[in-house]
PDB file of C-alpha atoms in Angstrom:
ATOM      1  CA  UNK A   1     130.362 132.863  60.513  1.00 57.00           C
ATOM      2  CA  UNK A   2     132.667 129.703  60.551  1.00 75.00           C
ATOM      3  CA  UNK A   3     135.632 130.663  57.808  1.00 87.00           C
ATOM      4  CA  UNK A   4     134.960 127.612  55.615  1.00 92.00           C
ATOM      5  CA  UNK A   5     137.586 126.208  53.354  1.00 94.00           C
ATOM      6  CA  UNK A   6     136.918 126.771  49.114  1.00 94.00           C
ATOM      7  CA  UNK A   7     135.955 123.144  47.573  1.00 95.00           C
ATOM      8  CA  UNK A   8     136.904 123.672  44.169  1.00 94.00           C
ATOM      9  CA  UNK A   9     140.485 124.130  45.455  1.00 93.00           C
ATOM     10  CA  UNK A  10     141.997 120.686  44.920  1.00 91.00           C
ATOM     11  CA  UNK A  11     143.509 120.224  48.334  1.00 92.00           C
ATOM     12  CA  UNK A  12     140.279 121.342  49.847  1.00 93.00           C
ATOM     13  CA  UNK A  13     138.296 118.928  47.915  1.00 95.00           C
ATOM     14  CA  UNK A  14     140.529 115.940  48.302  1.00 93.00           C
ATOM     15  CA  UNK A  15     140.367 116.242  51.940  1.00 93.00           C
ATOM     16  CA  UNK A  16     136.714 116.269  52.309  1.00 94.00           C
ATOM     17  CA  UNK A  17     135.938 113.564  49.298  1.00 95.00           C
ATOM     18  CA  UNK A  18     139.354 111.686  48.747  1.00 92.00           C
ATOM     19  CA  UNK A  19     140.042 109.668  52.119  1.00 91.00           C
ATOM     20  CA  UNK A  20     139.070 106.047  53.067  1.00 92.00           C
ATOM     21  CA  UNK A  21     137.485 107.813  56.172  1.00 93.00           C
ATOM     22  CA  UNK A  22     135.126 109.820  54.295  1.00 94.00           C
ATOM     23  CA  UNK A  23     134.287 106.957  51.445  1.00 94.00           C
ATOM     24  CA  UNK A  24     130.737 107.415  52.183  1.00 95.00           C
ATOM     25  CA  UNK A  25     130.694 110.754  51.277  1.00 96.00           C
ATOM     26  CA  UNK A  26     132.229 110.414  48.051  1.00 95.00           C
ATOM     27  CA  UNK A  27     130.143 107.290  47.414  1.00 95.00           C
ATOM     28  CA  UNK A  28     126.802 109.495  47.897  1.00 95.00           C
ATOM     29  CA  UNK A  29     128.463 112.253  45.609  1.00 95.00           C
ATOM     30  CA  UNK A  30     129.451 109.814  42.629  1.00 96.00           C
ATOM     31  CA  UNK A  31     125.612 107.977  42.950  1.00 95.00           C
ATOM     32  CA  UNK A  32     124.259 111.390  42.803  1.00 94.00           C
ATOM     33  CA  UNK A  33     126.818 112.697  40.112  1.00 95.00           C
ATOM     34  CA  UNK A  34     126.660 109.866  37.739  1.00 93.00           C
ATOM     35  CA  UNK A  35     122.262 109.745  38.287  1.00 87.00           C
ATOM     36  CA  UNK A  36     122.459 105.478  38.871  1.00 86.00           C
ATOM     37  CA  UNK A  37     119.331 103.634  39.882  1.00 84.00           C
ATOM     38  CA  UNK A  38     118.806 102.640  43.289  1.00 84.00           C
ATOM     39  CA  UNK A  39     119.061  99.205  42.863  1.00 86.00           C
ATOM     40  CA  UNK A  40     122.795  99.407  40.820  1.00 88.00           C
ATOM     41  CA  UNK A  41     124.096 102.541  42.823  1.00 93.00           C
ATOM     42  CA  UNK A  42     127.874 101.908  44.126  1.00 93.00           C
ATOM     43  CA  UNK A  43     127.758 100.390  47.292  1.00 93.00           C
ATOM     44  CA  UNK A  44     131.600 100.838  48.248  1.00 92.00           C
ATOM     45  CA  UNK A  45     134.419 102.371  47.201  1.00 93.00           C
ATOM     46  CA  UNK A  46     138.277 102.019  47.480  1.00 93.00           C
ATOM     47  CA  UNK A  47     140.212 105.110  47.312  1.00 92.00           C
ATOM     48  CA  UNK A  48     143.402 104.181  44.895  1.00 90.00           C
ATOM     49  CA  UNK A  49     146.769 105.885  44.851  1.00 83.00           C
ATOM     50  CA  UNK A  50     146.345 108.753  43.204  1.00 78.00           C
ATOM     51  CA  UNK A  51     149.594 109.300  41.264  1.00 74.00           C
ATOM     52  CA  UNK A  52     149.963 107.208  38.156  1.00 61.00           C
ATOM     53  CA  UNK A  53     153.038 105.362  37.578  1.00 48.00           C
ATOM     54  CA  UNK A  54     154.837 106.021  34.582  1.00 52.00           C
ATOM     55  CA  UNK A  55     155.100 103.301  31.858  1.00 53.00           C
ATOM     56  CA  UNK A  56     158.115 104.496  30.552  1.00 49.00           C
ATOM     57  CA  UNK A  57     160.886 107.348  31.711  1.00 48.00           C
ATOM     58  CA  UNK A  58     160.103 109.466  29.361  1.00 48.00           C
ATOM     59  CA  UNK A  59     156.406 109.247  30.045  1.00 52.00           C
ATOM     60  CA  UNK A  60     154.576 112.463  31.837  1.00 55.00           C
ATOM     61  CA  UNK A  61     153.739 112.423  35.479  1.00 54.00           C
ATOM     62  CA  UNK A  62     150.157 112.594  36.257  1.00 63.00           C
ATOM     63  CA  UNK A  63     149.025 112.976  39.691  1.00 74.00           C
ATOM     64  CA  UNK A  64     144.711 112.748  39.984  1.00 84.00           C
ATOM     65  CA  UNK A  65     143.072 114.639  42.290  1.00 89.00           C
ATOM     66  CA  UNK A  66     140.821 111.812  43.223  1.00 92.00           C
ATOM     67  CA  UNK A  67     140.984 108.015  42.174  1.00 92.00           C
ATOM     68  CA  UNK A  68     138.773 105.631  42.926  1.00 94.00           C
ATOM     69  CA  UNK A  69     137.643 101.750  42.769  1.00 93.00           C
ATOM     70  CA  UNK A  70     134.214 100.301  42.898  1.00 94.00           C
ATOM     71  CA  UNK A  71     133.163  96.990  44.814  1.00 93.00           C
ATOM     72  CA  UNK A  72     132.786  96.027  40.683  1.00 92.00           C
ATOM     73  CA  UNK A  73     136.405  96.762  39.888  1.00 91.00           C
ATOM     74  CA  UNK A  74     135.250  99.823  37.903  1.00 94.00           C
ATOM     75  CA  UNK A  75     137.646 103.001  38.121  1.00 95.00           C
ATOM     76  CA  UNK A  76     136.877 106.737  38.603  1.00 95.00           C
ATOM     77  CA  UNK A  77     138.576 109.844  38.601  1.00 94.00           C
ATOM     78  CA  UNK A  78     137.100 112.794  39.734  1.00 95.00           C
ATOM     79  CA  UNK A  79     139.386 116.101  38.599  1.00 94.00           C
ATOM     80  CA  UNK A  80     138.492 119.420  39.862  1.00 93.00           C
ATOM     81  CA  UNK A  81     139.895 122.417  37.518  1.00 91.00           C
ATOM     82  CA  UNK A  82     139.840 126.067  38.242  1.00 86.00           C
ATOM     83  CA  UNK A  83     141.805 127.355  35.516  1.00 79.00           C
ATOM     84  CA  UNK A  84     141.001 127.318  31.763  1.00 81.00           C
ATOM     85  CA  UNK A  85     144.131 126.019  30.288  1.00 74.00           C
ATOM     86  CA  UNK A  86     142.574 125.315  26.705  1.00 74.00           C
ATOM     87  CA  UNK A  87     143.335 121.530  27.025  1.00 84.00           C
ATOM     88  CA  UNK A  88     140.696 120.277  29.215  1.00 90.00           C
ATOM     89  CA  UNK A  89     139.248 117.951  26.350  1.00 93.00           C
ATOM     90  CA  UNK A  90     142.530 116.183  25.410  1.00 92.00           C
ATOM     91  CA  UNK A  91     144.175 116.082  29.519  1.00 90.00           C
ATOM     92  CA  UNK A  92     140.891 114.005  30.280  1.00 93.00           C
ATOM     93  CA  UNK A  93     141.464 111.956  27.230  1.00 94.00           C
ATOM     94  CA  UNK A  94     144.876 111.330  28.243  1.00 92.00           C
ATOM     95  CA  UNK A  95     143.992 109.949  31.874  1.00 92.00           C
ATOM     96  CA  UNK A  96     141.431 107.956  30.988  1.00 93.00           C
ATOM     97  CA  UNK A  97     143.414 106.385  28.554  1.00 92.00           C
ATOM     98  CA  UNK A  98     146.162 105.978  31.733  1.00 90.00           C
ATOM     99  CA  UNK A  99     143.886 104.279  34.166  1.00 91.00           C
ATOM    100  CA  UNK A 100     142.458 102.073  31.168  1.00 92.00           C
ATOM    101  CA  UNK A 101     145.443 100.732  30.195  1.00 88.00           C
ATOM    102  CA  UNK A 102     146.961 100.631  33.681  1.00 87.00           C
ATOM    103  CA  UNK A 103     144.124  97.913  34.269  1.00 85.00           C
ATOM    104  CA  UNK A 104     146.435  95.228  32.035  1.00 83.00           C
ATOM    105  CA  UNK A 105     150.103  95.705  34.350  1.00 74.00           C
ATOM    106  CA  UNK A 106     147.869  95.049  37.565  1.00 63.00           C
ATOM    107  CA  UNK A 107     147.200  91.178  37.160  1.00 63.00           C
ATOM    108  CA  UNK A 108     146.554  88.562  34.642  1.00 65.00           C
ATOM    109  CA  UNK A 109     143.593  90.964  33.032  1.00 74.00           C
ATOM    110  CA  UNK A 110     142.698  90.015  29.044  1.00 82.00           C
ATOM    111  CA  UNK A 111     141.324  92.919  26.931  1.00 86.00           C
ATOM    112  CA  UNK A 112     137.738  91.510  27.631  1.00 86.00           C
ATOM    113  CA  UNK A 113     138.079  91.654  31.189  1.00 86.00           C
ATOM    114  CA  UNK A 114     139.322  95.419  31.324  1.00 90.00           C
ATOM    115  CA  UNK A 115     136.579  97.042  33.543  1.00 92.00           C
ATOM    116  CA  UNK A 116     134.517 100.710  32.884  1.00 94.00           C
ATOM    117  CA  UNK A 117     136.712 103.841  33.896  1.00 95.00           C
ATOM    118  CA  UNK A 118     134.886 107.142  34.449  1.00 96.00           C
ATOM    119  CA  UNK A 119     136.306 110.325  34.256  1.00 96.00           C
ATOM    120  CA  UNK A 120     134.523 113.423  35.718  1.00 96.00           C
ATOM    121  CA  UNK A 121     135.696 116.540  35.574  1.00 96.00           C
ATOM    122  CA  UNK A 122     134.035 119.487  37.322  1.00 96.00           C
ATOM    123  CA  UNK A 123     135.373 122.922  36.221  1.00 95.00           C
ATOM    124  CA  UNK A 124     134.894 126.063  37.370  1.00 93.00           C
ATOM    125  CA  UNK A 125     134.665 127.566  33.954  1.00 93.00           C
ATOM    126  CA  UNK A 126     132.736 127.343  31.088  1.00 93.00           C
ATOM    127  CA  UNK A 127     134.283 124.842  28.503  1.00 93.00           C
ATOM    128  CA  UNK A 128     131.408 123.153  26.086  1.00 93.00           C
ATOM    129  CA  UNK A 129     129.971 126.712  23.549  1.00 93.00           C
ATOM    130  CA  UNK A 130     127.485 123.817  22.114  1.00 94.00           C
ATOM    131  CA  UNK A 131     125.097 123.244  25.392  1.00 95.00           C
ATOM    132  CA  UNK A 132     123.789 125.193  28.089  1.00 95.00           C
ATOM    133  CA  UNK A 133     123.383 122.396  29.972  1.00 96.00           C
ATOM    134  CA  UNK A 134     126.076 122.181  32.826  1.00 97.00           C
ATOM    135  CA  UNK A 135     126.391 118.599  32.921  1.00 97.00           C
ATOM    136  CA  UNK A 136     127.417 116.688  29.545  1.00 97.00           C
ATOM    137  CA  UNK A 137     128.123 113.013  29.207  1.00 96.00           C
ATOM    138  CA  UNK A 138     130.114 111.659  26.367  1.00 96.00           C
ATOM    139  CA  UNK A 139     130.469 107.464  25.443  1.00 96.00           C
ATOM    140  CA  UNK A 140     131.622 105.863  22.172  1.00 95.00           C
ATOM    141  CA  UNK A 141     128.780 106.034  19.857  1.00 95.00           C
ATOM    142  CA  UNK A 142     128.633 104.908  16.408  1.00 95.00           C
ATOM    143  CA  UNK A 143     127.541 108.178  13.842  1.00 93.00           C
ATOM    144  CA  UNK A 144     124.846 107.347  12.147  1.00 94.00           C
ATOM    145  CA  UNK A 145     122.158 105.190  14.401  1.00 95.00           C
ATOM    146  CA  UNK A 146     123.930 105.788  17.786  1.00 93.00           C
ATOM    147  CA  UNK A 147     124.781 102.737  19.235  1.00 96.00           C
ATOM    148  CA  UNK A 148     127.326 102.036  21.832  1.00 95.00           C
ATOM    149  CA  UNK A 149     130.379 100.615  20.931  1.00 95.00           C
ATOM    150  CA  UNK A 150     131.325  99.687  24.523  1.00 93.00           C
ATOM    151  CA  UNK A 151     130.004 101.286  27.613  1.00 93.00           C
ATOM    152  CA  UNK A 152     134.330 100.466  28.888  1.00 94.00           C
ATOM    153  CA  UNK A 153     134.328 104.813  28.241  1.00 96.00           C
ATOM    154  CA  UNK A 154     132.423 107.626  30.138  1.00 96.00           C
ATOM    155  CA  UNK A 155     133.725 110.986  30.512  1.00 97.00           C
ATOM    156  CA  UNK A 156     131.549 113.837  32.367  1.00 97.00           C
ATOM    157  CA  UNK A 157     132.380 117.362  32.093  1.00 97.00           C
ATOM    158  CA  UNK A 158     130.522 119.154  34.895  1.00 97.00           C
ATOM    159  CA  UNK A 159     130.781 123.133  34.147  1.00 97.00           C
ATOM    160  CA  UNK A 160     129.697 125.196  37.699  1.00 96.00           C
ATOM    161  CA  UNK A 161     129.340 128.358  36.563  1.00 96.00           C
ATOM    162  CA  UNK A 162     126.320 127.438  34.610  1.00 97.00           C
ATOM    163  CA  UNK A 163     124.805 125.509  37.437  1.00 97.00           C
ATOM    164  CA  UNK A 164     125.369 128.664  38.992  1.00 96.00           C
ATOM    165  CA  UNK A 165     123.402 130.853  36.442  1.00 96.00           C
ATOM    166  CA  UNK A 166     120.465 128.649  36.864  1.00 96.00           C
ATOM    167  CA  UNK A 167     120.546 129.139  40.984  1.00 95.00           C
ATOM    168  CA  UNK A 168     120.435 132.636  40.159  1.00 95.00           C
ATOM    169  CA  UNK A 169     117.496 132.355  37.372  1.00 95.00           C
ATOM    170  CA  UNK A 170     115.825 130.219  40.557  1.00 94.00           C
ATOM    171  CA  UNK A 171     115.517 126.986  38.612  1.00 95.00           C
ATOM    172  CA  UNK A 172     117.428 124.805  40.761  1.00 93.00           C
ATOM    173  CA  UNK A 173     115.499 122.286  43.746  1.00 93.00           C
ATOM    174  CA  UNK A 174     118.259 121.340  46.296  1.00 93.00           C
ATOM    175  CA  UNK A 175     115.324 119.320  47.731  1.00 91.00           C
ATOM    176  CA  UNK A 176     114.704 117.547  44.572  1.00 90.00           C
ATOM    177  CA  UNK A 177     118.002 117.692  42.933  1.00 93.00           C
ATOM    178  CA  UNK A 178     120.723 115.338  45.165  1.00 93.00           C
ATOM    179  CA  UNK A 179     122.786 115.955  42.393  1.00 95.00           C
ATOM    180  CA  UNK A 180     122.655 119.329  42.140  1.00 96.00           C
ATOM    181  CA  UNK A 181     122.652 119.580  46.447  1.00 95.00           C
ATOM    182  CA  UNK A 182     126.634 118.001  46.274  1.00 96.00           C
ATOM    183  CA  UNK A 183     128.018 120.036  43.701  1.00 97.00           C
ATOM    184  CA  UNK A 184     126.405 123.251  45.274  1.00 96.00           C
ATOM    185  CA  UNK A 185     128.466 122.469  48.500  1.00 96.00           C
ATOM    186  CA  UNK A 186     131.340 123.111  46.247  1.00 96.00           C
ATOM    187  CA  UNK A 187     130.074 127.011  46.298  1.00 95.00           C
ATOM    188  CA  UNK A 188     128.995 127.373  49.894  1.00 94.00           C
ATOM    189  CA  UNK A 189     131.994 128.452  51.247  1.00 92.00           C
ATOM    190  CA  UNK A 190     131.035 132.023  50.226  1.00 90.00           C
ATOM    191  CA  UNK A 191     127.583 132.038  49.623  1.00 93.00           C
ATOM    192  CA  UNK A 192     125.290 132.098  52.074  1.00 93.00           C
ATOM    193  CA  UNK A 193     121.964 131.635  50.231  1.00 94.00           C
ATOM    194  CA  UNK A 194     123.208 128.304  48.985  1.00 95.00           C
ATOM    195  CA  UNK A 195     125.096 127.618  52.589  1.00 94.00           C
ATOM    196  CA  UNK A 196     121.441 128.162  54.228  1.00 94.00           C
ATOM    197  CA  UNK A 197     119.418 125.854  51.816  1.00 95.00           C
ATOM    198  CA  UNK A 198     122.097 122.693  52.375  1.00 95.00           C
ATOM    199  CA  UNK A 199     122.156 123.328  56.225  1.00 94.00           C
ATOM    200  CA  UNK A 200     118.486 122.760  56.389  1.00 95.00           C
ATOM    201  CA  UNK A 201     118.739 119.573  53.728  1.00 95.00           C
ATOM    202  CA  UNK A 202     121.705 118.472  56.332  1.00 94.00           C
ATOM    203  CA  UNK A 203     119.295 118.398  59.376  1.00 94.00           C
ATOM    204  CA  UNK A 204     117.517 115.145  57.658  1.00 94.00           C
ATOM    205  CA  UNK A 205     120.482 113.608  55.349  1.00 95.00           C
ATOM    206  CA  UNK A 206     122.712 112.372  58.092  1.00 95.00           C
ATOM    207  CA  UNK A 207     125.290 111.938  55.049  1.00 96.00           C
ATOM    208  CA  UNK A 208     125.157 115.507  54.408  1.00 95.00           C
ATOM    209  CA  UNK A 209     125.444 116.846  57.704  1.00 96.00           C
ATOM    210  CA  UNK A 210     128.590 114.410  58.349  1.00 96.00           C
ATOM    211  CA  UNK A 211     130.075 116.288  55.033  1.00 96.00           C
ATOM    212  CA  UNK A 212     129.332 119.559  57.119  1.00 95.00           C
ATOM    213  CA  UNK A 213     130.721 118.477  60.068  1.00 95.00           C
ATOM    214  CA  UNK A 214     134.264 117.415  58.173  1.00 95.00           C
ATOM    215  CA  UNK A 215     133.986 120.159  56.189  1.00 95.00           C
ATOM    216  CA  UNK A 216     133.532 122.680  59.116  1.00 94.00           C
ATOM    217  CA  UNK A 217     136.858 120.401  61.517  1.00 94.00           C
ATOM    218  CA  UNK A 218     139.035 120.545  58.666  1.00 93.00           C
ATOM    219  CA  UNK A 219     138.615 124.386  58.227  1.00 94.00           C
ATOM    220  CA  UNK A 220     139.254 124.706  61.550  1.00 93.00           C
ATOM    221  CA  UNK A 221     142.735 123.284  61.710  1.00 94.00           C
ATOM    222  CA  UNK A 222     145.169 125.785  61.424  1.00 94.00           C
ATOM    223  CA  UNK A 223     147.859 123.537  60.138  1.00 94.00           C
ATOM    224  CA  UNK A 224     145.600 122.397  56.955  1.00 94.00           C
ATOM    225  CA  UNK A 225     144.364 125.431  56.682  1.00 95.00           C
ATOM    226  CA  UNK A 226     148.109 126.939  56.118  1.00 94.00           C
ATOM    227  CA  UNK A 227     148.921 124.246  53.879  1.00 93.00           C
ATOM    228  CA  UNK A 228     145.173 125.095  52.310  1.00 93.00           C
ATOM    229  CA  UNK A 229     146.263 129.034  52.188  1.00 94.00           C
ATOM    230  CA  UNK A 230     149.422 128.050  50.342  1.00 93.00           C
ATOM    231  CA  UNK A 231     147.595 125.694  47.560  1.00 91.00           C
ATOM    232  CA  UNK A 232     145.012 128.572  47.217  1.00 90.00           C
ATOM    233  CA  UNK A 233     148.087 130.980  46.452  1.00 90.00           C
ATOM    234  CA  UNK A 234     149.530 128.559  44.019  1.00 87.00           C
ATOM    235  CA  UNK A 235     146.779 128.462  41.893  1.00 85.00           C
ATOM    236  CA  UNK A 236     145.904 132.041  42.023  1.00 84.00           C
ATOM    237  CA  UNK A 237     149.241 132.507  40.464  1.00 83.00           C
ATOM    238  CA  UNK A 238     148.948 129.930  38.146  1.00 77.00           C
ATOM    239  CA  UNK A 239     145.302 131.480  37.388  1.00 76.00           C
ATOM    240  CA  UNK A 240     147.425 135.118  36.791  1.00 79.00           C
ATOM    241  CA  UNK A 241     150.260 133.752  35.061  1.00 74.00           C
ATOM    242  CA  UNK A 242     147.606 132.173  32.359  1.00 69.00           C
ATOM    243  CA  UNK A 243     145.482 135.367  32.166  1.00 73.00           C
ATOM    244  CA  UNK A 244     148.633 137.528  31.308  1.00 76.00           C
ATOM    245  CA  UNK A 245     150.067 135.046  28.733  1.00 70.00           C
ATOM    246  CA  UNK A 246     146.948 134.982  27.263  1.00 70.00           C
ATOM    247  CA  UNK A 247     147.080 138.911  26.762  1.00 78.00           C
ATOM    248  CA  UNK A 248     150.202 138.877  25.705  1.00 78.00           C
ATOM    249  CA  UNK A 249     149.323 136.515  22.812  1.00 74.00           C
ATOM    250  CA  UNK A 250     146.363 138.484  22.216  1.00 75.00           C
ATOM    251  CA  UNK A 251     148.699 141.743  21.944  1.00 79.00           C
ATOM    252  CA  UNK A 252     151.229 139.721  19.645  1.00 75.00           C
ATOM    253  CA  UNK A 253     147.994 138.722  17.165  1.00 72.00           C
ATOM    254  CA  UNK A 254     145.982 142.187  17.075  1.00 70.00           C
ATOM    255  CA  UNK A 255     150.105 143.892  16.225  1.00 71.00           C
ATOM    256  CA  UNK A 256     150.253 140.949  13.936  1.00 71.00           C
ATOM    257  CA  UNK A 257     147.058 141.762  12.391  1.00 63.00           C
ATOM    258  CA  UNK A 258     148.217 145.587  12.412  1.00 66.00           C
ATOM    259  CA  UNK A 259     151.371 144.766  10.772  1.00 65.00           C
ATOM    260  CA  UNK A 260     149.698 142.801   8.319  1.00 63.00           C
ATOM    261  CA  UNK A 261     147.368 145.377   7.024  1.00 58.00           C
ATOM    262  CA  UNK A 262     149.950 148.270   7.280  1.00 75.00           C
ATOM    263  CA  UNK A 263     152.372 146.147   4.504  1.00 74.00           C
ATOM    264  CA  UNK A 264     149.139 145.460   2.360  1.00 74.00           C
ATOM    265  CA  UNK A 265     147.701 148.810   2.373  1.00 79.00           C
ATOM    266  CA  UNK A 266     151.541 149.996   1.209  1.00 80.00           C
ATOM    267  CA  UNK A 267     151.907 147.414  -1.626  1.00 81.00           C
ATOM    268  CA  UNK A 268     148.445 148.664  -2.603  1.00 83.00           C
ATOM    269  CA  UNK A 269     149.686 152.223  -2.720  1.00 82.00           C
ATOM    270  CA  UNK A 270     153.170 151.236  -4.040  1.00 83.00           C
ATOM    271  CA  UNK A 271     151.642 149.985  -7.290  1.00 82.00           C
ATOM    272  CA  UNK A 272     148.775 152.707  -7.461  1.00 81.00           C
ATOM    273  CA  UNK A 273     151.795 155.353  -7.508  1.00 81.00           C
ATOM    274  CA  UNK A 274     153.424 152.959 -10.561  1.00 83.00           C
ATOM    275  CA  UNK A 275     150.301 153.054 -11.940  1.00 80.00           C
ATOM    276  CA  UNK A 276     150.071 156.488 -11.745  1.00 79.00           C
ATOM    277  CA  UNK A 277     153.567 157.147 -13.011  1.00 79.00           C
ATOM    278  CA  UNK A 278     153.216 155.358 -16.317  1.00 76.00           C
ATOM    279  CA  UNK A 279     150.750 158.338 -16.842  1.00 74.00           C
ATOM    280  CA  UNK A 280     153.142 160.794 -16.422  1.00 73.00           C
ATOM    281  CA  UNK A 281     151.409 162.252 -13.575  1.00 77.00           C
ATOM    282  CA  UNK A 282     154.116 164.812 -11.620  1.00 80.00           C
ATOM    283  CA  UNK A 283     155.903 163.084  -8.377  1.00 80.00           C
ATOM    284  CA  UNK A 284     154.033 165.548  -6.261  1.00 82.00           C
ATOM    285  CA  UNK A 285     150.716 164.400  -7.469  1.00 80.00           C
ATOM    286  CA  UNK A 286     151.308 160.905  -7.062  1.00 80.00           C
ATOM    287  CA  UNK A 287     152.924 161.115  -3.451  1.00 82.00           C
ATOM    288  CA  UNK A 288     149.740 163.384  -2.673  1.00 79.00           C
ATOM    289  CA  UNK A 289     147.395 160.906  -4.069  1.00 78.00           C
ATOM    290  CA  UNK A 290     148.829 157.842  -2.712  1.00 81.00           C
ATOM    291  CA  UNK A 291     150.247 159.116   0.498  1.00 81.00           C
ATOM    292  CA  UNK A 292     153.715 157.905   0.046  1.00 82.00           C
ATOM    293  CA  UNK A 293     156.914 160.092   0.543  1.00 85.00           C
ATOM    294  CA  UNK A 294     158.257 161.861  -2.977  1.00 83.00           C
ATOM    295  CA  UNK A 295     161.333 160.222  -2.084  1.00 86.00           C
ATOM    296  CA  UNK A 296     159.211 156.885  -2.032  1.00 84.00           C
ATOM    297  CA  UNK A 297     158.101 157.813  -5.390  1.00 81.00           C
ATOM    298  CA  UNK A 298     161.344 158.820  -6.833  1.00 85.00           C
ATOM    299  CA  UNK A 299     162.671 155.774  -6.173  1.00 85.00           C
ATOM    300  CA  UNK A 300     159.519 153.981  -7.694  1.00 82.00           C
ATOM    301  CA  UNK A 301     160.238 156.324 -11.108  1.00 81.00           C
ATOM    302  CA  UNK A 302     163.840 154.694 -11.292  1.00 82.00           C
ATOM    303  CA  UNK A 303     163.038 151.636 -11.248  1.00 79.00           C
ATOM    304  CA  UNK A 304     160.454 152.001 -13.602  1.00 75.00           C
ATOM    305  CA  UNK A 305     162.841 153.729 -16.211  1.00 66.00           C
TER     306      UNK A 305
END
């Protein structure tokens, strides 16, 4: 079997869906992903620098993974996340609000003519405990009787692993689904079953099969795939690092917790012992019936004399 490069590793996945060469592949991704009609799918794309520039010095770097203009002027970002870093709601905030704005520095742009900018995010984790569904689309809506405030926001949060528990429960159609067929590629690399099923889809969607084909050359390269080795690493760390800070943090709060109910249980036997003291009960009994020291209790008997 042909080693095949992991997708959801951002340096495998800008490769194969963030260069001007392989626009069409991306565009047939994004028409899938984002479920427009046929007659107002995107018909061309631009890919866009993907690193921000900063507004002010003090201003935080952000580098997208992909970035991306429509023949309507509309902006997307695409961002592919591996690790849970428990700020995925607020980071997509933040660059959304980045490529908004950035609209207004670009040309002679009024607020009214600042275009839609979609941010997708497809995680390889579960984020969203209210929904089982693996694909959840958020807009501005007003509370009470829903309606849009401006359709200028959309922000997708795509969670694979429970697209991946419905493959397994069988209730996924790559035939049916195109959606579902491009953001399975993303797990084909190791699985077979799922590999097998696209192939066969590939044979008669001559955009598919020229995702394969790319897919299949750039794994082949040893050069990328060094520089694709060495990205993987990185992240595993990263991945590690996280998953040991969050232990220790978890240690720090249960010894926290343990500390916490070691000092209350003692002030609870501290003034049981007083109590017991103002009733002339014998040091011995009180240290036996409280489980403090009789030194402990001595000292409790001075101070209440």
């Amino acid at each position: 079997m042909t080693r095949r490069m992991d997708l959801k590793v951002d340096y495998a996945f800008k490769l194969l869906f963030g260069t001007q060469e392989n626009e069409p592949i991306l565009r047939a991704m994004l028409n899938a992903l984002l479920k427009l009609p046929k007659d107002d799918r995107i018909a061309s794309l631009t890919i866009l620098n993907s690193e921000l520039l900063r507004e002010h010095e003090t201003d935080k770097q952000s580098v997208l993974d992909i970035y991306a203009r429509t023949e309507k002027d509309e902006y997307i970002n695409i961002e592919i996340q591996v690790a849970d870093k428990y700020d995925m709601k607020k980071r997509t905030l933040y660059y959304w609000s980045r490529i908004y704005s950035s609209q207004l520095k670009k040309g002679s742009l009024s607020y009214g003519e600042m275009k839609k900018t979609i941010t997708i995010n497809i995680l390889d984790f579960d984020l969203l405990q209210e929904t089982d569904r693996y694909h959840s689309t958020f807009r501005l809506y007003e509370d009470e009787e829903k309606f849009l405030l401006t359709d200028v926001l959309e922000v997708h949060f795509v969670e694979m692993p429970k697209l991946l528990r419905l493959w397994e429960q069988q209730a996924v159609n790559l035939e049916e689904n195109e959606k579902e067929r491009w953001l399975l590629i993303l797990e084909a690399d190791d699985r077979e079953d799922i590999r097998r099923e696209l192939e066969a889809i590939a044979m008669k969607d001559p955009v598919m099969k020229k995702a394969f084909d790319q897919w299949e050359d750039l794994s082949r390269d040893e050069k990328t795939w060094i520089e694709y080795e060495t990205r993987k690493k990185a992240i595993h760390d990263e991945l590690s690092a996280a998953r040991e800070a969050e232990i220790r943090q978890q240690r720090a709060r249960e010894e926290g917790l343990a500390e916490g109910r070691t000092e209350g249980e003692r002030q609870k036997a501290t003034e049981v012992a007083k109590n017991l003291l103002a009733m002339d009960m014998t040091v011995e009994m009180v240290a036996k019936a409280t489980g403090l020291s009789v030194e402990e209790i001595e000292k409790l008997k001075q101070q209440l004399h």
